[in-house]
Structures are given as C-alpha cells and as structure tokens.
mmCIF file of C-alpha atoms in Angstrom:
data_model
loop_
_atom_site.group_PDB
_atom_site.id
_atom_site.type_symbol
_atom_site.label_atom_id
_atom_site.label_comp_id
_atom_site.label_asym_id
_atom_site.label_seq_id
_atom_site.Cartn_x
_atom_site.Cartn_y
_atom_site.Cartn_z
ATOM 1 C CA UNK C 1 67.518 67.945 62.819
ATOM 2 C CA UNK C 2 70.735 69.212 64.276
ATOM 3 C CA UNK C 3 70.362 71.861 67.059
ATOM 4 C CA UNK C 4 70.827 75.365 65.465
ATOM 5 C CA UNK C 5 73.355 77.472 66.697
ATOM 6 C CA UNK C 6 71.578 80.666 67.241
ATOM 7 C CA UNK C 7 69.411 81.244 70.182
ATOM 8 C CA UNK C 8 65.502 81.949 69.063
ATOM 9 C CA UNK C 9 63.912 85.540 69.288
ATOM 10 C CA UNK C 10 61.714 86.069 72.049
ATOM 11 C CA UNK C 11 58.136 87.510 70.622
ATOM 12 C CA UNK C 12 57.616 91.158 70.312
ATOM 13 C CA UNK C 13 55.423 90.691 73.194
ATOM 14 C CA UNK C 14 57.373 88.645 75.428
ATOM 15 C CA UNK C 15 59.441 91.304 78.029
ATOM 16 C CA UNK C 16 62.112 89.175 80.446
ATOM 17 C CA UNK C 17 61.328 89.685 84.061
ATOM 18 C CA UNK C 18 63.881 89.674 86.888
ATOM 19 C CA UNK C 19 64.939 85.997 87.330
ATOM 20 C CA UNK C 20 63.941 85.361 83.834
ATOM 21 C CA UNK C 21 67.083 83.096 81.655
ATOM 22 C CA UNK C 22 67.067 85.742 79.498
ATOM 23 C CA UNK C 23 69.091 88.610 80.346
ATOM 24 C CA UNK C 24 67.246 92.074 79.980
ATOM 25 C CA UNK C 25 68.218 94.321 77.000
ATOM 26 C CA UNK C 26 68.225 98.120 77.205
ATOM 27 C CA UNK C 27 65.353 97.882 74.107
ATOM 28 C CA UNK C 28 62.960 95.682 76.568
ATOM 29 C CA UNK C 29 63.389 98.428 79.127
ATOM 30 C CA UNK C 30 62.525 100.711 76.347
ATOM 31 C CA UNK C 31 59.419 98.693 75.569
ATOM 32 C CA UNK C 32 58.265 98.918 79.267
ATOM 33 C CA UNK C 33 58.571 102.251 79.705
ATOM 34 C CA UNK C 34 57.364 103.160 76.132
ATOM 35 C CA UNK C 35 60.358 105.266 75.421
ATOM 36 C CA UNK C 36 62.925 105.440 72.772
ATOM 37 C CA UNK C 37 66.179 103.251 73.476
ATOM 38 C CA UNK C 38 68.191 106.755 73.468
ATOM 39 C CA UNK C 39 66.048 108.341 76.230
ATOM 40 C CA UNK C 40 66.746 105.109 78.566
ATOM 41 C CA UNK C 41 70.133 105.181 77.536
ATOM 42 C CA UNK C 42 70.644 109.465 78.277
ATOM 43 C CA UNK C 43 68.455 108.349 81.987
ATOM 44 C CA UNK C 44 71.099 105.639 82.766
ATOM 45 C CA UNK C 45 74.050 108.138 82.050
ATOM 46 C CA UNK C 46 72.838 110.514 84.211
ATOM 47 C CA UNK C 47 71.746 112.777 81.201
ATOM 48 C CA UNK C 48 69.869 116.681 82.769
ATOM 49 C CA UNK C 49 67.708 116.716 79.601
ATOM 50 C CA UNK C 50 65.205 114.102 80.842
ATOM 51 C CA UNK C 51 61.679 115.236 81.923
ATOM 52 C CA UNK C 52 61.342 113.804 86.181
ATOM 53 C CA UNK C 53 58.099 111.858 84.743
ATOM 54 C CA UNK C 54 60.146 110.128 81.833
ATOM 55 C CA UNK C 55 63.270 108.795 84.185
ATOM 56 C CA UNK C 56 60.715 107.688 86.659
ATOM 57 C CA UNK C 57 59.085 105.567 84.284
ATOM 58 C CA UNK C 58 62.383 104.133 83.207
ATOM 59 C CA UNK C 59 63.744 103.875 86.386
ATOM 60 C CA UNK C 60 60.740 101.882 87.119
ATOM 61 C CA UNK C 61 61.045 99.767 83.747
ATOM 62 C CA UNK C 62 64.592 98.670 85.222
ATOM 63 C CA UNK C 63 63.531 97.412 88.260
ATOM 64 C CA UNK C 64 60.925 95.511 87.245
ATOM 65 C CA UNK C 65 62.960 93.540 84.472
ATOM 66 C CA UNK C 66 66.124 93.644 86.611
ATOM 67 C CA UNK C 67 67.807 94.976 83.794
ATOM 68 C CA UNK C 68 71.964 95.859 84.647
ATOM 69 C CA UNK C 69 73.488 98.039 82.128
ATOM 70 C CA UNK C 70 76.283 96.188 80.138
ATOM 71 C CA UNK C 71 79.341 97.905 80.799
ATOM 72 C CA UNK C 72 81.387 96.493 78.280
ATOM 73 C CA UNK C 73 78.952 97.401 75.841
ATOM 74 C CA UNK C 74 78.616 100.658 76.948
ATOM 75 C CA UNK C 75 82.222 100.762 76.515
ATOM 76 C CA UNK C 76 82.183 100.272 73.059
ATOM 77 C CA UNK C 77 79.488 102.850 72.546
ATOM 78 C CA UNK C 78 80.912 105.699 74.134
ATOM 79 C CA UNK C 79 84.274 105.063 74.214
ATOM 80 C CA UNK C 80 84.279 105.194 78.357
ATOM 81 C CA UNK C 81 84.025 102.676 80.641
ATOM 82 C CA UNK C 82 82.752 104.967 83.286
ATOM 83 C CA UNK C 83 86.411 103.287 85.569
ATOM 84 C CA UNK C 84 89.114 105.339 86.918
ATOM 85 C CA UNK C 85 92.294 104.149 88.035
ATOM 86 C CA UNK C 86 93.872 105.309 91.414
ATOM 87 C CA UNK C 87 97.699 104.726 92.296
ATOM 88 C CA UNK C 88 99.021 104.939 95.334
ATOM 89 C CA UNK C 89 101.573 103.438 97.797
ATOM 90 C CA UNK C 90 101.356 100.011 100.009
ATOM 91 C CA UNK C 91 100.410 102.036 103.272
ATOM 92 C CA UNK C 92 97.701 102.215 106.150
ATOM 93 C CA UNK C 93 99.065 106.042 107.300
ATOM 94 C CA UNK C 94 96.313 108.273 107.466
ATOM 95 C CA UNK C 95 96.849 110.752 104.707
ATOM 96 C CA UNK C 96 97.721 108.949 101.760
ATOM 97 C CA UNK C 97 94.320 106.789 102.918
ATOM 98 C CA UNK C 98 92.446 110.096 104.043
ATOM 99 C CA UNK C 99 93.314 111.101 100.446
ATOM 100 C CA UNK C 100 92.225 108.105 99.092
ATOM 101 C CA UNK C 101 88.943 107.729 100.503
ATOM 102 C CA UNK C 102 88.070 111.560 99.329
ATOM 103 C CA UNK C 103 89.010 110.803 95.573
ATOM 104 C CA UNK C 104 87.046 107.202 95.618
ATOM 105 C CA UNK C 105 83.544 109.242 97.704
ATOM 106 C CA UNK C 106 84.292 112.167 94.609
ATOM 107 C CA UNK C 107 84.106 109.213 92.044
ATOM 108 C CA UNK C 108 81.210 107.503 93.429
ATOM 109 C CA UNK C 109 79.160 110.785 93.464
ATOM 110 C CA UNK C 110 80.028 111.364 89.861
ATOM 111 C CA UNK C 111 79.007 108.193 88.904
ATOM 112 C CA UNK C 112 82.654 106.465 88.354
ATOM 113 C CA UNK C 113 84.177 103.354 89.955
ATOM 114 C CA UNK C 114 87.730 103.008 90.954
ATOM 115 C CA UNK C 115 90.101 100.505 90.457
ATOM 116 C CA UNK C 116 93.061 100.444 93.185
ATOM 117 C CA UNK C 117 97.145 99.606 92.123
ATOM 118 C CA UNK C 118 99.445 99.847 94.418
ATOM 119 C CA UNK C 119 103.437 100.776 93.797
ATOM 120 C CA UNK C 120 104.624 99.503 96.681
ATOM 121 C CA UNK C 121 107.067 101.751 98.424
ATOM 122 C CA UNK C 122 107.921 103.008 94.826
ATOM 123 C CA UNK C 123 110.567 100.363 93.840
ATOM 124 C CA UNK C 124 111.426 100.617 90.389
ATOM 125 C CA UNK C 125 109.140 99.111 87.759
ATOM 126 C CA UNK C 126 106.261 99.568 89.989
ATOM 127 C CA UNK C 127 105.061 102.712 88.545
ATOM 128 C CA UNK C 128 104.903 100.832 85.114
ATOM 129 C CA UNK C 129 103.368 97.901 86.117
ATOM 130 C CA UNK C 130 100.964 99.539 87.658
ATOM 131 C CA UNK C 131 99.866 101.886 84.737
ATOM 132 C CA UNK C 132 100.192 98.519 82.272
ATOM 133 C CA UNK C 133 97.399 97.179 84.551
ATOM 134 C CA UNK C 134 95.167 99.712 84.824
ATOM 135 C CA UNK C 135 95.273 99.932 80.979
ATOM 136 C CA UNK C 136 94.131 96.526 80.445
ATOM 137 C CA UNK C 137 91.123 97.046 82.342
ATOM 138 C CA UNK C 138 90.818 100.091 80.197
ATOM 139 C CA UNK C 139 90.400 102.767 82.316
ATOM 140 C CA UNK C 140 89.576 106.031 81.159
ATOM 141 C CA UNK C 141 92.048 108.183 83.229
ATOM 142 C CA UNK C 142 93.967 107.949 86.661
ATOM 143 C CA UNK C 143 94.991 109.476 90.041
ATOM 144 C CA UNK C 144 98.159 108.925 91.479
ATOM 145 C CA UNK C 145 98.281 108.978 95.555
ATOM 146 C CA UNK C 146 102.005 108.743 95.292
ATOM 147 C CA UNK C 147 103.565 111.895 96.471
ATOM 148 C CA UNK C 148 107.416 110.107 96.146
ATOM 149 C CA UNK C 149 109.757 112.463 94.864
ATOM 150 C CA UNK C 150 111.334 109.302 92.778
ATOM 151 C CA UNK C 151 108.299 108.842 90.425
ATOM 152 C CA UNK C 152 107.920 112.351 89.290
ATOM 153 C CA UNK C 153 110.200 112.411 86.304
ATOM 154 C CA UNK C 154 108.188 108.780 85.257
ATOM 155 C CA UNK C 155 104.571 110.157 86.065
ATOM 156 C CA UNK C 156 105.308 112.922 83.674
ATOM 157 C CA UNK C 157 106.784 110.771 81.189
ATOM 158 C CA UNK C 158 103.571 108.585 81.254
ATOM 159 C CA UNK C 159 101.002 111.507 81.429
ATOM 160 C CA UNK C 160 101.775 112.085 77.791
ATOM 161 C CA UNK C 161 99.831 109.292 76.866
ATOM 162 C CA UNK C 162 96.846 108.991 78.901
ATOM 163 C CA UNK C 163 94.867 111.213 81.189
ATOM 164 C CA UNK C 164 96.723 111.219 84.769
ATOM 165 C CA UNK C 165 96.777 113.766 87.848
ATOM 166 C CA UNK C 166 99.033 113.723 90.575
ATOM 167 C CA UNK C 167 97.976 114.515 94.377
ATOM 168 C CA UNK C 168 101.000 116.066 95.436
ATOM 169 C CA UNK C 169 104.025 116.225 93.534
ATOM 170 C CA UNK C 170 106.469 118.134 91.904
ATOM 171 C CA UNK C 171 105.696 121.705 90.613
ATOM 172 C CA UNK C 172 107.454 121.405 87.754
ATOM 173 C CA UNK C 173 105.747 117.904 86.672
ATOM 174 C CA UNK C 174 104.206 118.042 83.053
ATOM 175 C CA UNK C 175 100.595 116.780 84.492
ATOM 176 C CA UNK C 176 97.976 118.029 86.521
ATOM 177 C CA UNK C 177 98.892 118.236 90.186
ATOM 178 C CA UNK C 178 96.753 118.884 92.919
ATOM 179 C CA UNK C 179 98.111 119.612 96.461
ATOM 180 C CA UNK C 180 97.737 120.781 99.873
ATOM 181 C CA UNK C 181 99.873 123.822 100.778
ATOM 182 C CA UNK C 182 102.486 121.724 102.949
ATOM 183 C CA UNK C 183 104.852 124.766 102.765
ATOM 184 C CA UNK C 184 102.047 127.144 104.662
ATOM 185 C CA UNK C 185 100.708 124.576 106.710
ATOM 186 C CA UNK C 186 104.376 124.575 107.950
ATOM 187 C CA UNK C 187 104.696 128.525 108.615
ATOM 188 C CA UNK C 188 101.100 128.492 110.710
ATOM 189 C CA UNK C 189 101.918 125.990 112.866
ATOM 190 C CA UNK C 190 105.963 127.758 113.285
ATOM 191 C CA UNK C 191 104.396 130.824 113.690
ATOM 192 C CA UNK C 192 101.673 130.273 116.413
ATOM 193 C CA UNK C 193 104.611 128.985 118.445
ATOM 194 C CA UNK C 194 106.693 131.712 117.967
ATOM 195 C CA UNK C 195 103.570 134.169 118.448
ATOM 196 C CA UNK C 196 103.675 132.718 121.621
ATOM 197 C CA UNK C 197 106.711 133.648 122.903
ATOM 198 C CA UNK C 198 108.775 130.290 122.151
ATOM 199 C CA UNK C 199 112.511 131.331 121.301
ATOM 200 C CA UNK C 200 112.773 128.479 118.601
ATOM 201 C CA UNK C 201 110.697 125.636 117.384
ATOM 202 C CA UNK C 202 112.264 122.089 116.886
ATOM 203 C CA UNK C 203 111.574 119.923 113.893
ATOM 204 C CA UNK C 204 110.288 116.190 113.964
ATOM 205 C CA UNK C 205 110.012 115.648 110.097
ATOM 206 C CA UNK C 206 108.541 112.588 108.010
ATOM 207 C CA UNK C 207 111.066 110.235 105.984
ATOM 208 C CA UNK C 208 113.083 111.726 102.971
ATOM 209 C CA UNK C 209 111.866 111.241 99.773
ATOM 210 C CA UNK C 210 108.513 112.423 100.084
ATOM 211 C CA UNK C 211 107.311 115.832 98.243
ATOM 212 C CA UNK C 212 105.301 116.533 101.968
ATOM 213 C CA UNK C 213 108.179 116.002 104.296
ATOM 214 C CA UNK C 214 110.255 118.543 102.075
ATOM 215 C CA UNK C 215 107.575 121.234 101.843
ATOM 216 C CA UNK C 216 106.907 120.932 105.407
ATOM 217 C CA UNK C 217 110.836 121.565 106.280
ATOM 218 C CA UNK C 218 110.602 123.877 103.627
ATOM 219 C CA UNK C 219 107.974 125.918 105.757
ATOM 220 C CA UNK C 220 109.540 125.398 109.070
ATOM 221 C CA UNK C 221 113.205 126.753 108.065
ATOM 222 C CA UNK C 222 111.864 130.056 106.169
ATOM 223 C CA UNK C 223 109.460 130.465 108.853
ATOM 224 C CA UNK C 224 112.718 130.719 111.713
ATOM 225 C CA UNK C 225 115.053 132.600 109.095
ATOM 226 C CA UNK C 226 112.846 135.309 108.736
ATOM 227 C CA UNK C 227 112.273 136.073 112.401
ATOM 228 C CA UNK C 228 115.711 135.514 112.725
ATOM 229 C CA UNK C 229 116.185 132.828 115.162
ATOM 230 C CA UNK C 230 118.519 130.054 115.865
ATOM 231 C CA UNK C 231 117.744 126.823 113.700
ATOM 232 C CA UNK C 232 117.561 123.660 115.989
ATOM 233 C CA UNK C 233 118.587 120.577 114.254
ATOM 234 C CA UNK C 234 115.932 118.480 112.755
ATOM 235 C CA UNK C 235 114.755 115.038 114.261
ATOM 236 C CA UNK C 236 113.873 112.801 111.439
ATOM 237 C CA UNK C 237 111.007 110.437 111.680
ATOM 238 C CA UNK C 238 109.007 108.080 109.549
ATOM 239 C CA UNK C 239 105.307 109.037 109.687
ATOM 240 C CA UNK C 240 105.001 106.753 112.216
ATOM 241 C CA UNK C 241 103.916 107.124 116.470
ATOM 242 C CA UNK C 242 107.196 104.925 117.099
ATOM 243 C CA UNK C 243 109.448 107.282 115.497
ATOM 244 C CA UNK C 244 107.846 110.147 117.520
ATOM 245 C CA UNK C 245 108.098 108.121 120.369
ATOM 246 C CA UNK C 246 111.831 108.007 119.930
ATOM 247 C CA UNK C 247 112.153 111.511 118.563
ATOM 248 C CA UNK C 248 110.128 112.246 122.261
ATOM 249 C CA UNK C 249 112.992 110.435 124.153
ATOM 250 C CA UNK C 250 116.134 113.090 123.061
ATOM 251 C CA UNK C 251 113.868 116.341 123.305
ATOM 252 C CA UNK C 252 112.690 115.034 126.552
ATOM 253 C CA UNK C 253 115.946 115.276 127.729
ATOM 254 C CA UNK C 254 116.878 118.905 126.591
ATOM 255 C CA UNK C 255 115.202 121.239 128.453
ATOM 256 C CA UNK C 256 116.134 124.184 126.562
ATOM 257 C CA UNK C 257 113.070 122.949 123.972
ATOM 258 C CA UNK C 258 110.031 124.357 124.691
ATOM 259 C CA UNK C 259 108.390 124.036 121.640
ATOM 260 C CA UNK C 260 108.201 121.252 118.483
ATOM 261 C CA UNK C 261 106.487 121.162 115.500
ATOM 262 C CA UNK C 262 106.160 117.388 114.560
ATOM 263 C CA UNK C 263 105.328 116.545 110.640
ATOM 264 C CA UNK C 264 102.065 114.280 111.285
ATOM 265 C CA UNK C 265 99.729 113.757 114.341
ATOM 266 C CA UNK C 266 100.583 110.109 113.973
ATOM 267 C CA UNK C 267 104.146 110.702 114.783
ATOM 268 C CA UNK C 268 103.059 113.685 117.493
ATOM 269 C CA UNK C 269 101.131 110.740 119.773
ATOM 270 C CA UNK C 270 104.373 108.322 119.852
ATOM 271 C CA UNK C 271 106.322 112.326 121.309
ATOM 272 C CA UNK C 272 103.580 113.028 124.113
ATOM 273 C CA UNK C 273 104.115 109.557 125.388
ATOM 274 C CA UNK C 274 107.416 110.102 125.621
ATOM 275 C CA UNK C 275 107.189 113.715 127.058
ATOM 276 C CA UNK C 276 105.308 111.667 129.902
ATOM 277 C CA UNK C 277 107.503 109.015 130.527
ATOM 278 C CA UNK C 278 109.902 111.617 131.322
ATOM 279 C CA UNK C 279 108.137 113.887 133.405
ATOM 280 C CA UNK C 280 108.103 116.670 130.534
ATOM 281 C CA UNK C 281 104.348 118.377 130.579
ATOM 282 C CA UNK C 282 102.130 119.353 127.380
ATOM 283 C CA UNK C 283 102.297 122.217 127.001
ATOM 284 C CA UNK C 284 103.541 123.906 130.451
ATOM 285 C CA UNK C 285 107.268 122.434 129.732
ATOM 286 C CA UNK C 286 106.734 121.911 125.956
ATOM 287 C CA UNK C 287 104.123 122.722 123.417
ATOM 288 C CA UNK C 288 103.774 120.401 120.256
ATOM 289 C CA UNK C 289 102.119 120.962 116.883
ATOM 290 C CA UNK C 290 101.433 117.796 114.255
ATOM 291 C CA UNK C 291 99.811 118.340 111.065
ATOM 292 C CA UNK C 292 97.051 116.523 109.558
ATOM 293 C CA UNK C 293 94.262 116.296 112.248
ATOM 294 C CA UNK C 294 93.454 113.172 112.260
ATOM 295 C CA UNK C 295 89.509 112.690 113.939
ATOM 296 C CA UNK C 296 91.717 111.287 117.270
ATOM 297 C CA UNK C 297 93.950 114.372 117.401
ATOM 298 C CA UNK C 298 90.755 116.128 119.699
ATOM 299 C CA UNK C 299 91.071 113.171 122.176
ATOM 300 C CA UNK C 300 94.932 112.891 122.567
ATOM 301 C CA UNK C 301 96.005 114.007 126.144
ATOM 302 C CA UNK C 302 95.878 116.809 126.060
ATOM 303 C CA UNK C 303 94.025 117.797 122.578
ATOM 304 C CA UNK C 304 96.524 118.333 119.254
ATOM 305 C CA UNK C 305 96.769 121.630 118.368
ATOM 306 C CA UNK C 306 97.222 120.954 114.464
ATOM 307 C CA UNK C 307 97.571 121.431 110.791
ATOM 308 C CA UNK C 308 94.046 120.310 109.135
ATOM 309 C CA UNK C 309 94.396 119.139 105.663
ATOM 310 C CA UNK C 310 90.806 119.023 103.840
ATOM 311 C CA UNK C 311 91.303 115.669 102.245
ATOM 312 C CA UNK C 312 87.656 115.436 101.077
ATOM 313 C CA UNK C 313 87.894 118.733 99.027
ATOM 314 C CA UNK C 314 91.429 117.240 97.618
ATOM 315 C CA UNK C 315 89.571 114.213 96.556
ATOM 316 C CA UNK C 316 86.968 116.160 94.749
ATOM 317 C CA UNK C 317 89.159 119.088 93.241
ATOM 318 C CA UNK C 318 91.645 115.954 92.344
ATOM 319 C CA UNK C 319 88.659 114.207 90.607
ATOM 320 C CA UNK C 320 87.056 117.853 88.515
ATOM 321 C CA UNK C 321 90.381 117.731 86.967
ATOM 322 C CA UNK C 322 91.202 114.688 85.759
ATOM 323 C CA UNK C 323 87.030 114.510 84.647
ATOM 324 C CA UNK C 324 87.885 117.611 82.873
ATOM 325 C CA UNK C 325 91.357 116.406 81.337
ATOM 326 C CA UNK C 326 89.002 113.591 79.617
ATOM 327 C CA UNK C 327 86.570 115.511 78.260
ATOM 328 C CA UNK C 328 89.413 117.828 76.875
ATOM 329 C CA UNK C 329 91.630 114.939 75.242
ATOM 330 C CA UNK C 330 94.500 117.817 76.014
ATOM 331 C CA UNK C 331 97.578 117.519 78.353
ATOM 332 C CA UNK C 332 97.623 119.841 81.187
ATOM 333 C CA UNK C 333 100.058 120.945 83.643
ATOM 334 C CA UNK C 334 97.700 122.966 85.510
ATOM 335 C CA UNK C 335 98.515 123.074 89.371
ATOM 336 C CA UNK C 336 96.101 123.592 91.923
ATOM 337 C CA UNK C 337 96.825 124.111 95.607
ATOM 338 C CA UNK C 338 94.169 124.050 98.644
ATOM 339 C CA UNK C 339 94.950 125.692 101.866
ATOM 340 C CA UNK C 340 95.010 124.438 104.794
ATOM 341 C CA UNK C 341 93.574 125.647 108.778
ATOM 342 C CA UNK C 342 95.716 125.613 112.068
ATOM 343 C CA UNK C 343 93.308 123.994 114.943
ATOM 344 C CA UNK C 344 94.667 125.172 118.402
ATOM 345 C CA UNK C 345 93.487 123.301 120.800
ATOM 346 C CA UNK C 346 95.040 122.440 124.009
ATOM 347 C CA UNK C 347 99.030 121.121 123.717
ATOM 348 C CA UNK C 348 100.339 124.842 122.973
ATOM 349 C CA UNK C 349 100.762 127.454 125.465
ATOM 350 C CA UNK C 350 103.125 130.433 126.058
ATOM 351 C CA UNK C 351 106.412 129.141 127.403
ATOM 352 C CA UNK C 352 107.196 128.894 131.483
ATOM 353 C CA UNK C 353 108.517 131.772 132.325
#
C-alpha cells in the first residue's frame, strides 16, 4: 500500500512532551491543564479575566509540553501579529538610539516585538521602502525615529493607510506625533546663563534639516530677543564631538564669549577639549550648556550642566499611542509634548568679573 499523505492522529490520550516530533497544540495544553482552549488562549494574551489558580495551571501545562504559541496562526485569528515596526535613521548618536531603546523596553513590557528599518540618512525612496517592508512582515502599526524635516510631507501621506506615529516631527503632520519640548529645553538652558549674569549666549547648533536642531535655535533666538540682547552668530555643528571640537577652536579664540549653549552633550565634549587646548577654563572663562544628558555628561571635566530629555517616558507615551491608534482603526493627529529638566551641575558659573 502506498504511503498516505496525511499524518495519523495521535490518541486522545497521548499528550506530546517537550522534545516530542510532534509539535504541541494549544488543545493538548488545554488537555493538561483541564481547561477550555479559550481560557489558555485569553492566559497566553495576557487576558485580566483569568483566576491566578487557572493561569498557573496553564502556565504550568506549557512548560511541561514545551508548547510555543504559533504566531502566524495567531495572526490569522486575531487579526494581529502582536509586531510593531520602528523606523529610524542609519545612526549610533545617542538620542535617536536613547529614543529607540525606550520605544523597543515600552514594547517588550506590553507584550509586542519590534522589527527595526532603517532610512538611511533619509535619501529619497527610503521612507517607502522601508514602510513596503515592514508591511510584508505584516506589522500591525509603526514608529518612526526619524525626526528629518524632509519626510514629513511623506509620513503623513503614508499614515493614511496604516497606523504610524512620529517621535518628533512636524506640528502640522496629519499623524500622531510625540515630542520632547526642544523649543523650552532651549529657553532653560539660555536663560540660566543669562540669570547668571552672561551678556549673551552663543549658539553651537546640530545639522540643518532636523525638526530638533530648528526648535532648539528656535528657543535660543526668542530666548535673547526678549531680554533684548545682542544675537551672536550661530556655529553650526553636526551632532557630533568633532564638530564641537572645531566649533571650540573659533570661540576659544574670542574672548568676548563667556557663555555657549551647544545643541547636544556629544558635540559639548569635542568644545571643552578645545576650551583646554587653548587655555580657556570651564566655567571661570566660559560656561557651556549641551542638551540631552547623556549618563557620561556627570563625568565630563568638569560635570555638563544640561538639558535632560526623558527618552524612556517618550518611548512609552510614543508606544500608548500608536497601541491606542490600533485599537481605534481611526487616524489621529493628536500631538503630545513631554517636558524636559535643566541639570546644573558644574560647567556654568557667573561670568569673571
């Protein structure tokens, strides 16, 4: 007789254990824990309206068969595969991965994996590459760590079809954005050096094109118009220590600056070497101010006084509302914006008299 296709029926009796050839099914869990197939379905989704006793008991059931849910399967059932997607540029800097981090820990507790894309340095075609990939792997909505002022009019072209937030971005944008208050975080760290008795503040911003660098400006100018002072003109960097470094080597030389606000603390290291080299002192000649606190910033010589953005509370706020744009099947252009803290610590002082 030929072999028959189809594989043979285990007996009622006979329950797979771990390292069985037969996979575990969600019924022989059932079986083991003498429950219904819905209650060890409601336990593995993380269901409230299961008694302690009843999940323990399936809990139990699953280890013993070494049962592992089927995700595609689940899939099909629900209509979620329990995936999110997160976007964001090709870069190690600290806040875009600081950011990053916070929205994949917020997933993780929730019960959610994340699947990474990357846009590059937001070339054109990359946003929609990205998104066509993420599709396929049929993810059930997505965060974009992208905060590039050149994909905002193409992130809220795209949000109209699926479930997307944006961690920083334009106000205007026709999707969920959730940001950090650059703009403030801008006028405390101005404003403690004015409060000091600095007659101006210098500027060492990030690159153009990104939403932070021009809310941080943004901050910085209003901040100096409205105690009417002279406007120095801005030093631009690009996030990184070497272009503080070299923004370091003109102010070094002016000695009419006495105080600088610089746009990241990554930037602010590359200044106070330079400030050394040159025989300018932190903050007796000069006081500086970076934004971000990264966990180094307390150990730089001397310690950052900063701008601390609460990346951890943007990565769960950014993941409540995209969880919640789900659930609603609605668009949203809801905004939400977190606040962030000066931290004064040691490289700001009232100015040499």
């Amino acid at each position: 007789m030929a072999n028959m296709p189809f594989a043979v029926e285990p007996h009622e009796g006979d329950l797979p254990r771990a390292g069985s050839k037969r996979r575990p099914g969600m019924h022989d869990v059932a079986r083991l824990a003498g429950v219904s197939h819905q209650t060890v379905s409601r336990v593995l989704n993380g269901n409230a309206n299961v008694s302690p006793r009843t999940r323990a008991l399936v809990v139990a059931a699953i280890e013993e068969l070494g049962y592992r849910p089927n995700s595609a399967a689940r899939t099909l059932v629900t209509g979620r595969s329990r995936t999110l997607g997160l976007i964001t540029i090709a870069s190690a800097l600290y806040g875009p991965m600081s950011t990053l981090y916070g929205v994949e820990a917020a997933a993780r507790e929730a019960g959610y994996m994340i699947t990474v894309a990357s846009v590059g340095d937001g070339e054109a075609g990359a946003l929609d590459e990205a998104l066509m990939n993420l599709q396929k792997q049929g993810v059930d909505g997505i965060v974009v760590v992208a905060p590039l002022i050149s994909l905002g009019d193409a992130l809220s072209s795209h949000a109209r079809h699926l479930p997307m937030i944006a961690v920083e971005g334009s106000p205007g944008a026709s999707l969920p954005v959730i940001s950090v208050d650059q703009s403030l975080g801008a006028r405390l760290a101005t404003t403690h050096l004015l409060e000091l008795g600095h007659r101006t503040v210098w500027h060492v911003t990030g690159p153009a094109g990104w939403y932070e660098t021009q809310h941080r400006i943004s901050g910085w100018a209003e901040t100096l118009t409205a105690a009417q002072v002279d406007i120095p003109p801005m030093l631009r960097g690009d996030w990184t220590a070497q272009s503080g470094y070299e923004a370091g080597q003109i102010l070094s030389r002016m000695p009419d600056a006495t105080a600088v606000f610089v746009a990241n603390d990554q930037m602010a290291l590359g200044l106070l070497r330079a400030l050394h080299e040159h025989g300018r002192t932190v903050p007796d000649d000069i006081s500086v101010v970076g934004f971000d606190d990264m966990p180094e910033s307390a150990n730089f010589i001397p310690p950052l006084t900063t701008v601390r953005q609460p990346f951890s509370d943007v990565g769960r706020r950014s993941l409540e509302a995209l969880l919640a744009l789900i659930k609603s099947g609605t668009g949203s252009d809801e905004r939400i914006v977190i606040t962030p803290e000066l931290v004064v610590r040691r490289s700001t002082s009232r100015p040499a008299s």
